Amino acid sequence: MGFPQRAPIPTPLRTASVLTGVVAVGLALTPPAAAAPAPWAPAPVNSCGEVGFDPLAREPQPDVTPESPPPTIRIPVPVPEFVPVPIPGPAPDNTRIDPAPLPSDPCASPCPDLRHNPSATRTPATPSGAPPEVPDGELPPDAAPTPTAPPAPEPAPEPQGSQPQPPVPALPRLPEIEIVPETEPIPVPVPGGEPPQPQPAPTPTHVPPAPGPLAAPVAPPHVAEVRLVEQLTGPGSENRTDIRWQVDGTDLGLMWESKPGEVAVVFGDTFGKGWVPGGAGAPDADWRSNVLAYSTDRDLSDGLTLDSFVQDSRCHAAELLGSRKLRNFETTTIPTSGFALGDRQYLTYMSVNRWSRIPGMWWTNHGGIAWSDDNGRTWVKSQHAQWDNLFGVGRFQVATMVPHGDWVYMFGTPNGRMGVIGLARVPATEVLNKTAYQYWVGGNWVPADGPNELLATPLVLGTASELSVRYDQDSGQWQMVYLDAPAHQLVLRTAAEPQGTWSDPIPLVSTRDYPATYGGFIHPWSTAEDLYFTLSAWGSYNVYLMHAKLEH
């Protein structure tokens, strides 16, 4: 059975948004008018001649009729399987190496014994709606030759003087029914593994309540233009992450300034050799739940250069936060934000129990915080800074944390893409102490007592997912980007204070123009006028850098 893929929010033509048990407080949003697909264009090519991906919705290639396979209705049939799960499990693998410098020739492979330039052998990626183009005489790797169909018989000549017969309409093809057995793991805890070193519990702290009034609204910016800057990862990217670090397919790309002059870039589920386009890959395609890159590139107008990745072997990006990789127990561990306080790096994450068959939904075990004292090479999950998802109602399962002044603010949503935004804060010296957190409830900062976490007042009307929040020092305003699933678009909001008043949503990217996209993580070196953010596309399962020009 293949890897249980995480479905993106689909385009409105594919499926409707589905509400879950999380009560969503909001307005009915009218989706923007559908834009016409962009004209057909050949797949992009990087400076090394490698073919990349185009996330735009495009018209089909002229004079080419894509093949239409017979319709198939697949009916999954769950097959229970009891799977022993050692508790507490294996110790983290913190094997790390100091990577060698990249070759002076940017088109050379740093590890030719592991990966070579695949542009001459792999199937080029094609824009949406266009069939793959294969050079004459070549076949995609591991593909069997396509049998040559016998020539169609010529029609018999009509008798002299007979009237032309009308064409016989083709009968519609009936769908094929396919029963697909799917293993449904039933985890059975058993003794085993290596107990982690116990972490001292933080001293219980009671932060007294404080007022948190709304600030006056700020004038929202006007989005003058939004453009695709570059493909950031995967085959055909200028960074050549597949050749250099075995990062063929990945998503997210959340960023923070790890130290002056350097930005950390963290990706989600990542696949290497053996991955093929079309979503996340299979477990045997070198699956890592998360990987981390570094960048010192200041000029983002022509793209974001990734200088290196944290590596556990030659030309191989290491997994940062391990996961058990077992559905219904812990499918994966996904990073949700990162920030630095002094020499310590922090990473928020969600422990995913399982992905849902409903697009854009998933169930988590908990949201948590990990830290690193070696600039992101190795990480430790806090045993105390975890927000359990009891009965599936946890409000801070997908968290984004932003330091500002003496506080670190935590914006959070429930699991899935249909929850509301809650807000908390904690003194910067107490990030790993859950008892020191305050939740914004009814215009006040209230202590972490009783159900206050569940009572956090929604910051804005409507639902949101995969938040990215930044404070712009020059303008004194907060910027928030997230996926508005019911509206089928990534949006921007601004405010003078983290609790708001937040502006109305400003559309940035429509999933009609960029099908099945999600994410939207702001680069920390953006400004009030130039907003750079990453975008993930499910079809190519890779990350792109976008630029929004803002006018005030």
Coordinates of C-alpha atoms in Angstrom, one line a residue, residues 53-293:
F53 CA 7.7 22.2 -13.2
D54 CA 5.2 24.9 -14.0
P55 CA 2.5 25.4 -11.3
L56 CA 0.3 27.6 -13.3
A57 CA -3.0 26.5 -14.8
R58 CA -2.4 26.5 -18.5
E59 CA -4.3 25.7 -21.7
P60 CA -3.6 22.3 -23.3
Q61 CA -0.8 22.1 -25.8
P62 CA -2.1 23.1 -29.2
D63 CA -2.7 20.2 -31.7
V64 CA -2.2 17.6 -29.0
T65 CA -5.1 15.6 -27.7
P66 CA -4.3 14.1 -24.3
E67 CA -5.2 10.5 -24.0
S68 CA -8.3 9.8 -22.0
P69 CA -8.0 6.5 -20.1
P70 CA -11.3 4.6 -19.4
P71 CA -13.0 5.8 -16.2
T72 CA -12.3 3.7 -13.2
I73 CA -14.1 3.6 -9.9
R74 CA -11.8 2.4 -7.2
I75 CA -13.5 1.1 -4.0
P76 CA -11.1 0.9 -1.1
V77 CA -11.6 -2.0 1.2
P78 CA -9.9 -1.7 4.6
V79 CA -8.0 -4.8 5.7
P80 CA -7.2 -4.6 9.4
E81 CA -3.6 -5.4 10.4
F82 CA -2.3 -5.5 14.0
V83 CA 1.1 -3.8 14.1
P84 CA 3.3 -4.0 17.2
V85 CA 4.6 -0.6 18.2
P86 CA 7.6 -0.5 20.5
I87 CA 7.2 2.0 23.3
P88 CA 9.0 4.4 23.8
G89 CA 10.6 3.7 20.4
P90 CA 14.0 4.2 18.9
A91 CA 16.3 7.1 19.9
P92 CA 16.7 10.0 17.4
D93 CA 19.3 9.5 14.7
N94 CA 21.6 12.5 15.2
T95 CA 24.2 11.4 12.7
R96 CA 25.5 14.5 11.0
I97 CA 28.4 15.4 8.7
D98 CA 30.0 18.7 7.7
P99 CA 29.1 18.9 4.0
A100 CA 31.8 19.4 1.4
P101 CA 31.6 22.6 -0.7
L102 CA 29.5 22.4 -3.9
P103 CA 31.5 22.1 -7.1
S104 CA 32.7 25.3 -8.8
D105 CA 30.7 24.2 -11.9
P106 CA 27.0 24.7 -10.8
C107 CA 25.9 22.1 -13.3
A108 CA 28.3 19.4 -12.0
S109 CA 27.0 16.8 -9.6
P110 CA 28.7 16.9 -6.1
C111 CA 28.1 13.1 -5.8
P112 CA 28.2 11.6 -9.3
D113 CA 28.2 8.1 -7.8
L114 CA 24.8 8.8 -6.2
R115 CA 23.0 11.1 -8.6
H116 CA 23.7 12.4 -12.1
N117 CA 22.1 14.9 -14.4
P118 CA 18.7 13.3 -15.1
S119 CA 17.6 15.7 -17.8
A120 CA 18.4 13.3 -20.7
T121 CA 16.6 10.4 -19.2
R122 CA 13.6 11.5 -17.2
T123 CA 10.2 12.6 -18.5
P124 CA 10.1 16.4 -18.7
A125 CA 7.5 18.0 -16.5
T126 CA 4.7 19.7 -18.4
P127 CA 2.3 22.5 -17.7
S128 CA -1.2 21.7 -16.4
G129 CA -3.4 20.2 -19.1
A130 CA -0.5 19.2 -21.4
P131 CA 0.7 15.7 -21.9
P132 CA 4.4 14.9 -21.3
E133 CA 6.8 15.6 -24.1
V134 CA 9.4 12.8 -24.7
P135 CA 12.3 13.5 -27.1
D136 CA 12.2 11.3 -30.2
G137 CA 13.7 7.9 -29.6
E138 CA 13.6 8.2 -25.7
L139 CA 11.4 6.7 -23.1
P140 CA 10.9 7.7 -19.5
P141 CA 13.1 5.6 -17.1
D142 CA 11.7 2.2 -16.2
A143 CA 9.0 2.5 -18.8
A144 CA 8.3 -0.4 -21.1
P145 CA 8.0 0.3 -24.8
T146 CA 4.5 1.2 -25.8
P147 CA 3.0 -1.4 -28.1
T148 CA 2.4 -0.2 -31.6
A149 CA -1.3 -0.3 -32.4
P150 CA -2.2 -2.0 -35.7
P151 CA -3.3 0.4 -38.4
A152 CA -7.1 1.0 -38.5
P153 CA -8.8 -0.8 -41.4
E154 CA -9.7 1.4 -44.3
P155 CA -13.4 1.9 -44.6
A156 CA -15.0 -0.1 -47.4
P157 CA -15.9 2.0 -50.5
E158 CA -19.5 3.0 -50.8
P159 CA -21.5 1.7 -53.7
Q160 CA -21.9 4.0 -56.6
G161 CA -24.9 6.2 -56.3
S162 CA -25.5 5.5 -52.6
Q163 CA -26.1 8.3 -50.1
P164 CA -23.4 9.1 -47.6
Q165 CA -24.2 7.4 -44.3
P166 CA -24.2 9.4 -41.1
P167 CA -21.4 8.6 -38.7
V168 CA -22.2 6.1 -36.0
P169 CA -21.9 7.8 -32.6
A170 CA -19.4 6.3 -30.3
L171 CA -20.9 4.5 -27.3
P172 CA -19.9 5.9 -24.0
R173 CA -17.4 3.8 -22.1
L174 CA -18.7 2.3 -18.9
P175 CA -16.5 2.8 -15.9
E176 CA -14.5 -0.1 -14.6
I177 CA -15.0 -1.1 -11.0
E178 CA -11.8 -1.9 -9.1
I179 CA -11.7 -3.2 -5.5
V180 CA -8.6 -2.0 -3.8
P181 CA -7.6 -3.7 -0.6
E182 CA -6.0 -1.1 1.8
T183 CA -4.1 -2.1 4.9
E184 CA -5.6 -0.4 8.0
P185 CA -2.9 -0.5 10.7
I186 CA -4.1 -1.2 14.3
P187 CA -1.2 -0.2 16.5
V188 CA -0.5 -2.4 19.4
P189 CA 1.9 -0.9 22.0
V190 CA 4.6 -3.3 23.2
P191 CA 7.6 -2.8 25.4
G192 CA 10.8 -1.8 23.5
G193 CA 12.9 1.0 22.2
E194 CA 15.2 3.3 24.1
P195 CA 13.8 5.6 26.9
P196 CA 14.7 9.2 26.3
Q197 CA 16.6 11.2 28.9
P198 CA 14.0 12.7 31.2
Q199 CA 13.7 16.5 31.0
P200 CA 13.3 18.5 34.2
A201 CA 9.7 19.9 34.4
P202 CA 9.5 23.7 34.3
T203 CA 8.6 25.5 37.5
P204 CA 4.9 26.1 37.5
T205 CA 4.3 29.8 36.8
H206 CA 1.2 31.9 37.1
V207 CA 1.3 35.0 34.8
P208 CA -1.5 37.3 36.1
P209 CA -4.3 38.4 33.7
A210 CA -3.7 41.6 31.7
P211 CA -5.8 43.7 29.3
G212 CA -5.3 43.0 25.6
P213 CA -7.5 45.6 23.8
L214 CA -7.9 45.7 20.1
A215 CA -5.8 48.3 18.3
A216 CA -7.3 50.6 15.7
P217 CA -7.4 49.1 12.2
V218 CA -4.5 50.0 9.8
A219 CA -4.9 50.9 6.2
P220 CA -4.4 47.7 4.2
P221 CA -1.9 47.7 1.3
H222 CA -2.9 47.3 -2.3
V223 CA -1.5 44.3 -4.1
A224 CA -0.1 45.8 -7.3
E225 CA 1.1 42.4 -8.7
V226 CA 2.0 38.9 -7.7
R227 CA 4.5 36.9 -9.7
L228 CA 6.1 33.6 -9.7
V229 CA 9.9 34.1 -9.1
E230 CA 11.2 30.6 -9.4
Q231 CA 10.9 26.9 -8.6
L232 CA 12.8 26.6 -5.4
T233 CA 13.2 22.8 -5.0
G234 CA 13.1 19.6 -7.0
P235 CA 14.2 18.5 -10.5
G236 CA 14.8 21.4 -12.8
S237 CA 15.1 24.0 -10.0
E238 CA 18.1 26.3 -10.1
N239 CA 19.0 24.9 -6.6
R240 CA 19.1 21.4 -8.1
T241 CA 18.1 20.0 -4.7
D242 CA 17.6 16.5 -6.2
I243 CA 21.2 16.3 -7.4
R244 CA 22.8 18.0 -4.5
W245 CA 20.8 16.8 -1.5
Q246 CA 18.4 14.1 -2.6
V247 CA 15.4 16.4 -2.3
D248 CA 13.2 15.5 -5.3
G249 CA 9.8 16.2 -3.9
T250 CA 8.9 18.3 -0.8
D251 CA 6.6 21.0 0.4
L252 CA 6.1 24.0 2.8
G253 CA 9.4 25.9 3.0
L254 CA 8.8 27.9 6.2
M255 CA 11.6 30.4 7.1
W256 CA 13.1 32.4 9.9
E257 CA 16.3 34.3 10.5
S258 CA 18.5 31.8 12.3
K259 CA 21.3 34.3 12.9
P260 CA 22.3 37.6 11.4
G261 CA 22.7 37.2 7.7
E262 CA 21.3 33.7 7.5
V263 CA 17.9 32.3 7.0
A264 CA 16.8 28.7 7.9
V265 CA 14.3 27.1 5.5
V266 CA 12.4 24.0 6.7
F267 CA 10.5 21.7 4.4
G268 CA 7.9 19.0 5.3
D269 CA 7.6 15.4 4.1
T270 CA 10.5 15.0 1.7
F271 CA 11.3 12.3 -0.9
G272 CA 14.4 11.5 -2.8
K273 CA 15.5 9.0 -5.5
G274 CA 12.5 7.0 -6.7
W275 CA 10.0 9.8 -6.2
V276 CA 7.7 10.6 -9.2
P277 CA 5.6 13.7 -9.6
G278 CA 2.0 13.6 -8.6
G279 CA 1.9 14.3 -4.8
A280 CA 3.9 12.9 -1.9
G281 CA 5.9 9.7 -2.6
A282 CA 6.0 6.2 -1.2
P283 CA 7.8 5.3 1.9
D284 CA 10.6 3.5 -0.1
A285 CA 11.3 6.8 -2.0
D286 CA 13.8 8.0 0.7
W287 CA 11.1 9.5 2.9
R288 CA 12.1 12.0 5.5
S289 CA 9.4 13.8 7.6
N290 CA 11.3 17.1 7.5
V291 CA 14.6 18.6 6.3
L292 CA 16.4 22.0 6.8
A293 CA 18.4 24.2 4.5

